[in-house]
């Protein structure tokens, strides 16, 4: 099981060095295919270096872009911490060092970063992306890190960026795809469908009255959410879709303009399901976008549209006609 160690600052006592590791450094929000390439290189380094006992990651909290710019969209993440921890473990990480990104950390010089973090963390080899920056103002590059580490016999491996259809894979690009509802494009960069995990809460049962009962998913404030609209989704009772029961469904993400048009909600109608999911934790993965959210003149028109959405979803999924 992955071990997580929170770092509030250079808090290691003099001479204390943690067990040796291959250390990958980065934000790792999304753990997308570019991040996966870095982690694959770290695993390869571990296999070739008998001095290093584990693959470890040094990452940061909160998101550095939020701290640097105050842009509140970065309070929402592609992979909030529990999810990032899970995916890092799936790709061979055994230790996660989580540094508190604050003014003290931001003002750390490159030399202090090496002395106060990398050496005490037991780094025997380091892996970073080609655009890695560190030190006060982000002024130092991966090449400069390699020069600093050379006297300590710590190799620095720089992984070139990964491209998909000629575009650099990045967390920012995935956010852009989600903002425009391009969930299939986001999936290509993640290497898996984009998903959120939330708790089924009691709703107003409006969907049930229309003949399409929905699970109302709450506790999503920490996630980047796709553009408002109607989606084909996969739904699992396990947090990260690796086990548990599995369904497909149709999800509406938005403010329900025909009904109340106030609070943003994620409502999911599960195909071929009957039962009670209140209080359950569900994993919702966005597979295809059907349409924009829109306001209808009546609930009868809304019901007709939902019926059409369900049929479209079945056709997309190859599930045939509504039973």
Coordinates of C-alpha atoms in Angstrom, one line a residue:
X1 CA 0.0 0.0 0.0
X2 CA 1.2 3.5 -0.9
X3 CA 2.6 5.4 2.1
X4 CA 1.8 9.1 2.2
X5 CA 4.1 11.6 4.0
X6 CA 3.0 15.2 4.4
X7 CA 5.8 17.8 4.4
X8 CA 5.0 21.2 5.8
X9 CA 8.5 22.5 5.2
X10 CA 12.2 21.5 5.5
X11 CA 11.3 19.6 8.7
X12 CA 13.9 16.9 8.6
X13 CA 16.3 16.8 11.5
X14 CA 20.0 17.2 10.7
X15 CA 21.4 14.0 9.2
X16 CA 18.0 12.3 8.9
X17 CA 17.6 10.6 5.5
X18 CA 14.6 8.5 4.6
X19 CA 15.0 5.2 2.9
X20 CA 16.5 5.4 -0.7
X21 CA 14.2 5.8 -3.6
X22 CA 13.8 6.8 -7.3
X23 CA 12.1 10.1 -6.9
X24 CA 9.6 11.5 -9.6
X25 CA 8.7 15.1 -9.1
X26 CA 5.6 17.0 -10.3
X27 CA 2.0 18.0 -9.8
X28 CA 0.6 14.8 -11.3
X29 CA -2.9 16.2 -11.4
X30 CA -4.8 13.7 -13.6
X31 CA -2.0 11.1 -13.6
X32 CA -2.4 11.3 -17.4
X33 CA -0.4 9.4 -20.1
X34 CA 2.4 12.0 -19.8
X35 CA 2.7 11.4 -16.1
X36 CA 2.5 7.7 -16.7
X37 CA 5.6 8.0 -19.0
X38 CA 7.4 9.7 -16.1
X39 CA 6.4 6.9 -13.7
X40 CA 7.4 4.2 -16.2
X41 CA 10.9 5.8 -16.4
X42 CA 11.0 5.8 -12.6
X43 CA 10.2 2.1 -12.5
X44 CA 12.8 1.4 -15.1
X45 CA 15.4 3.4 -13.0
X46 CA 14.5 1.3 -10.0
X47 CA 15.0 -1.9 -11.8
X48 CA 18.5 -0.8 -12.9
X49 CA 19.7 0.8 -9.6
X50 CA 20.3 -1.5 -6.7
X51 CA 20.7 1.5 -4.3
X52 CA 17.1 2.6 -4.7
X53 CA 14.5 0.6 -2.8
X54 CA 11.2 2.2 -3.9
X55 CA 9.6 4.5 -6.5
X56 CA 8.5 7.7 -4.7
X57 CA 6.7 10.8 -5.9
X58 CA 7.2 14.4 -4.6
X59 CA 4.1 16.4 -5.3
X60 CA 2.5 19.5 -4.0
X61 CA -0.7 20.8 -2.3
X62 CA -2.6 23.0 -2.9
X63 CA -2.2 23.2 -6.7
X64 CA 0.8 25.5 -7.3
X65 CA -1.1 27.5 -10.0
X66 CA -3.8 28.4 -7.5
X67 CA -1.1 29.7 -5.0
X68 CA 0.7 31.6 -7.7
X69 CA -2.3 33.2 -9.5
X70 CA -5.2 33.0 -7.1
X71 CA -7.3 31.4 -9.9
X72 CA -10.0 29.5 -8.0
X73 CA -10.6 27.1 -10.8
X74 CA -7.5 25.3 -9.6
X75 CA -9.2 24.6 -6.3
X76 CA -10.9 21.9 -8.4
X77 CA -8.7 19.1 -9.6
X78 CA -8.7 16.3 -12.2
X79 CA -7.7 13.9 -9.4
X80 CA -8.3 15.2 -5.9
X81 CA -5.8 13.7 -3.4
X82 CA -7.5 10.4 -2.6
X83 CA -7.9 9.7 -6.3
X84 CA -4.4 10.8 -7.2
X85 CA -3.0 8.6 -4.5
X86 CA -4.9 5.6 -5.9
X87 CA -3.7 6.1 -9.4
X88 CA -0.1 6.7 -8.4
X89 CA -0.2 3.4 -6.6
X90 CA -1.6 1.7 -9.7
X91 CA 1.5 2.9 -11.6
X92 CA 4.0 1.5 -9.1
X93 CA 4.5 4.4 -6.6
X94 CA 5.1 3.2 -3.1
X95 CA 5.6 6.5 -1.3
X96 CA 4.0 9.9 -1.9
X97 CA 5.7 13.0 -0.4
X98 CA 3.2 15.8 -0.3
X99 CA 4.9 19.2 0.1
X100 CA 2.8 22.1 1.3
X101 CA 3.1 24.7 -1.5
X102 CA 3.3 28.0 0.3
X103 CA 5.5 31.1 0.4
X104 CA 8.3 29.3 2.2
X105 CA 8.4 26.6 -0.4
X106 CA 8.1 29.1 -3.3
X107 CA 11.1 31.1 -1.9
X108 CA 13.4 28.0 -1.6
X109 CA 16.5 28.4 -3.7
X110 CA 17.6 25.6 -6.0
X111 CA 20.5 24.8 -3.6
X112 CA 18.0 24.7 -0.6
X113 CA 15.6 22.5 -2.6
X114 CA 18.4 19.9 -3.1
X115 CA 19.7 20.2 0.5
X116 CA 16.3 20.4 2.4
X117 CA 14.2 18.1 0.3
X118 CA 15.8 15.9 -2.3
X119 CA 18.8 14.6 -0.2
X120 CA 16.8 14.0 3.0
X121 CA 14.1 12.2 0.9
X122 CA 16.7 9.6 0.0
X123 CA 16.7 10.3 -3.7
X124 CA 19.2 8.1 -5.5
X125 CA 17.8 8.9 -8.9
X126 CA 15.4 11.6 -10.0
X127 CA 12.8 11.7 -12.9
X128 CA 11.1 14.8 -14.1
X129 CA 9.3 16.1 -17.1
X130 CA 11.1 18.3 -19.7
X131 CA 9.3 21.4 -18.5
X132 CA 10.1 20.9 -14.8
X133 CA 11.0 24.2 -13.0
X134 CA 12.0 24.7 -9.4
X135 CA 13.5 27.1 -7.0
X136 CA 12.5 30.7 -6.2
X137 CA 10.3 32.0 -9.1
X138 CA 10.6 28.7 -10.9
X139 CA 13.9 30.0 -12.4
X140 CA 15.8 26.7 -12.4
X141 CA 15.4 24.0 -15.1
X142 CA 15.8 20.3 -15.1
X143 CA 19.3 20.8 -16.6
X144 CA 20.3 22.9 -13.7
X145 CA 18.9 20.3 -11.3
X146 CA 21.2 17.7 -13.0
X147 CA 24.2 20.0 -12.4
X148 CA 23.3 20.4 -8.7
X149 CA 22.9 16.6 -8.3
X150 CA 26.0 15.6 -10.1
X151 CA 28.4 15.9 -7.1
X152 CA 26.0 13.7 -5.2
X153 CA 26.0 11.0 -7.9
X154 CA 22.3 11.4 -8.4
X155 CA 21.3 11.1 -12.0
X156 CA 18.4 13.3 -13.3
X157 CA 16.3 11.7 -16.0
X158 CA 14.3 14.1 -18.1
X159 CA 11.3 12.6 -19.9
X160 CA 10.2 14.3 -23.1
X161 CA 6.6 15.4 -23.3
X162 CA 4.0 12.9 -24.8
X163 CA 1.9 14.0 -27.7
X164 CA -1.6 12.9 -28.8
X165 CA -2.6 13.8 -32.3
X166 CA 0.3 16.3 -32.4
X167 CA -0.8 18.1 -29.2
X168 CA 1.3 18.0 -26.0
X169 CA -0.5 16.0 -23.3
X170 CA -1.0 18.2 -20.2
X171 CA -3.4 18.7 -17.3
X172 CA -4.2 22.1 -18.8
X173 CA -5.2 20.5 -22.1
X174 CA -7.4 18.0 -20.4
X175 CA -9.1 20.8 -18.5
X176 CA -9.8 22.6 -21.8
X177 CA -11.3 19.4 -23.3
X178 CA -13.6 19.1 -20.3
X179 CA -14.6 22.7 -20.4
X180 CA -15.9 22.2 -23.9
X181 CA -17.5 18.9 -23.2
X182 CA -14.9 16.9 -25.3
X183 CA -14.8 14.0 -22.9
X184 CA -13.6 11.5 -25.5
X185 CA -10.6 13.8 -26.2
X186 CA -9.9 14.0 -22.4
X187 CA -10.1 10.2 -22.2
X188 CA -7.4 9.9 -24.9
X189 CA -5.0 12.0 -22.8
X190 CA -5.8 10.3 -19.5
X191 CA -5.6 6.8 -20.8
X192 CA -9.1 6.2 -19.2
X193 CA -12.5 7.9 -19.1
X194 CA -12.7 11.0 -17.0
X195 CA -14.6 10.3 -13.8
X196 CA -15.8 11.7 -10.5
X197 CA -16.7 9.9 -7.3
X198 CA -19.5 11.2 -5.1
X199 CA -22.2 10.3 -2.6
X200 CA -25.8 9.6 -3.7
X201 CA -27.9 12.1 -1.9
X202 CA -31.7 12.5 -1.5
X203 CA -33.2 14.6 -4.3
X204 CA -36.7 16.0 -5.1
X205 CA -37.6 12.7 -6.9
X206 CA -38.6 14.7 -10.0
X207 CA -36.9 12.1 -12.3
X208 CA -39.0 9.3 -10.7
X209 CA -42.2 11.3 -11.4
X210 CA -41.2 11.5 -15.0
X211 CA -40.5 7.8 -15.2
X212 CA -36.7 8.1 -15.1
X213 CA -35.4 7.9 -11.5
X214 CA -32.0 9.4 -11.0
X215 CA -29.2 9.2 -8.5
X216 CA -28.2 12.7 -7.3
X217 CA -24.5 12.8 -6.9
X218 CA -23.1 15.2 -4.3
X219 CA -19.7 16.0 -2.7
X220 CA -18.1 17.0 -6.1
X221 CA -16.7 20.4 -5.1
X222 CA -13.1 19.2 -5.4
X223 CA -13.4 18.0 -9.0
X224 CA -13.1 19.7 -12.4
X225 CA -16.5 19.1 -14.0
X226 CA -17.2 18.8 -17.7
X227 CA -19.3 21.4 -19.6
X228 CA -22.9 21.3 -18.6
X229 CA -25.0 19.0 -20.6
X230 CA -26.2 15.4 -21.1
X231 CA -23.7 12.5 -21.2
X232 CA -23.5 8.8 -21.6
X233 CA -21.8 7.5 -18.5
X234 CA -20.5 4.3 -16.9
X235 CA -21.4 3.9 -13.2
X236 CA -19.7 1.8 -10.6
X237 CA -20.2 1.1 -6.9
X238 CA -16.4 1.0 -6.3
X239 CA -14.6 4.4 -5.9
X240 CA -12.3 4.0 -8.9
X241 CA -14.2 1.6 -11.1
X242 CA -12.0 -1.4 -10.5
X243 CA -14.5 -3.7 -8.9
X244 CA -18.1 -3.6 -7.6
X245 CA -21.3 -3.5 -9.6
X246 CA -21.3 -1.8 -13.0
X247 CA -24.0 -0.1 -15.0
X248 CA -24.3 2.4 -17.9
X249 CA -26.5 5.4 -17.7
X250 CA -27.5 8.9 -18.8
X251 CA -26.3 11.9 -16.8
X252 CA -27.4 15.5 -16.7
X253 CA -24.9 17.9 -15.4
X254 CA -26.3 21.4 -14.9
X255 CA -28.9 23.5 -13.2
X256 CA -32.1 21.9 -14.5
X257 CA -33.5 25.0 -16.1
X258 CA -36.9 23.4 -16.8
X259 CA -37.3 22.6 -13.1
X260 CA -35.5 25.2 -10.9
X261 CA -32.4 26.5 -12.7
X262 CA -30.5 27.2 -9.5
X263 CA -27.9 24.9 -8.1
X264 CA -25.6 22.8 -10.3
X265 CA -26.3 19.1 -10.0
X266 CA -25.1 15.8 -11.4
X267 CA -28.1 13.5 -11.9
X268 CA -27.7 10.0 -13.2
X269 CA -30.3 7.6 -14.6
X270 CA -29.0 4.1 -14.6
X271 CA -30.1 1.9 -17.5
X272 CA -31.9 -1.4 -16.6
X273 CA -31.5 -0.7 -12.9
X274 CA -34.0 -0.9 -10.1
X275 CA -33.2 -0.4 -6.4
X276 CA -32.1 2.1 -3.8
X277 CA -28.7 3.7 -3.9
X278 CA -29.2 6.4 -1.3
X279 CA -26.0 6.8 0.8
X280 CA -23.9 4.8 -1.7
X281 CA -20.6 6.1 -3.2
X282 CA -20.6 5.9 -7.0
X283 CA -18.0 6.4 -9.6
X284 CA -19.3 8.2 -12.6
X285 CA -17.2 8.1 -15.8
X286 CA -18.1 10.4 -18.7
X287 CA -18.1 8.4 -22.0
X288 CA -19.9 10.4 -24.6
X289 CA -21.6 13.8 -24.8
X290 CA -25.2 13.8 -26.1
X291 CA -26.3 17.4 -26.1
X292 CA -26.3 20.7 -24.3
X293 CA -28.6 21.3 -21.3
X294 CA -31.6 23.3 -22.3
X295 CA -34.9 24.6 -21.0
X296 CA -38.1 23.1 -22.1
X297 CA -41.6 24.7 -22.2
X298 CA -43.1 21.9 -20.1
X299 CA -42.3 18.8 -18.1
X300 CA -44.0 16.8 -20.8
X301 CA -41.4 18.1 -23.3
X302 CA -38.6 17.3 -20.9
X303 CA -39.9 13.8 -20.5
X304 CA -39.9 13.3 -24.2
X305 CA -36.4 14.6 -24.5
X306 CA -35.2 12.3 -21.7
X307 CA -36.7 9.3 -23.5
X308 CA -34.8 10.3 -26.6
X309 CA -31.6 10.8 -24.7
X310 CA -31.9 7.3 -23.2
X311 CA -32.5 5.8 -26.6
X312 CA -29.5 7.6 -28.1
X313 CA -27.3 6.4 -25.2
X314 CA -28.5 2.8 -25.8
X315 CA -27.6 3.1 -29.5
X316 CA -24.2 4.5 -28.6
X317 CA -23.6 1.7 -26.2
X318 CA -24.9 -1.0 -28.5
X319 CA -27.6 -1.9 -26.0
X320 CA -30.6 -1.9 -28.5
X321 CA -34.1 -0.7 -27.8
X322 CA -35.5 0.4 -24.4
X323 CA -36.9 -2.6 -22.6

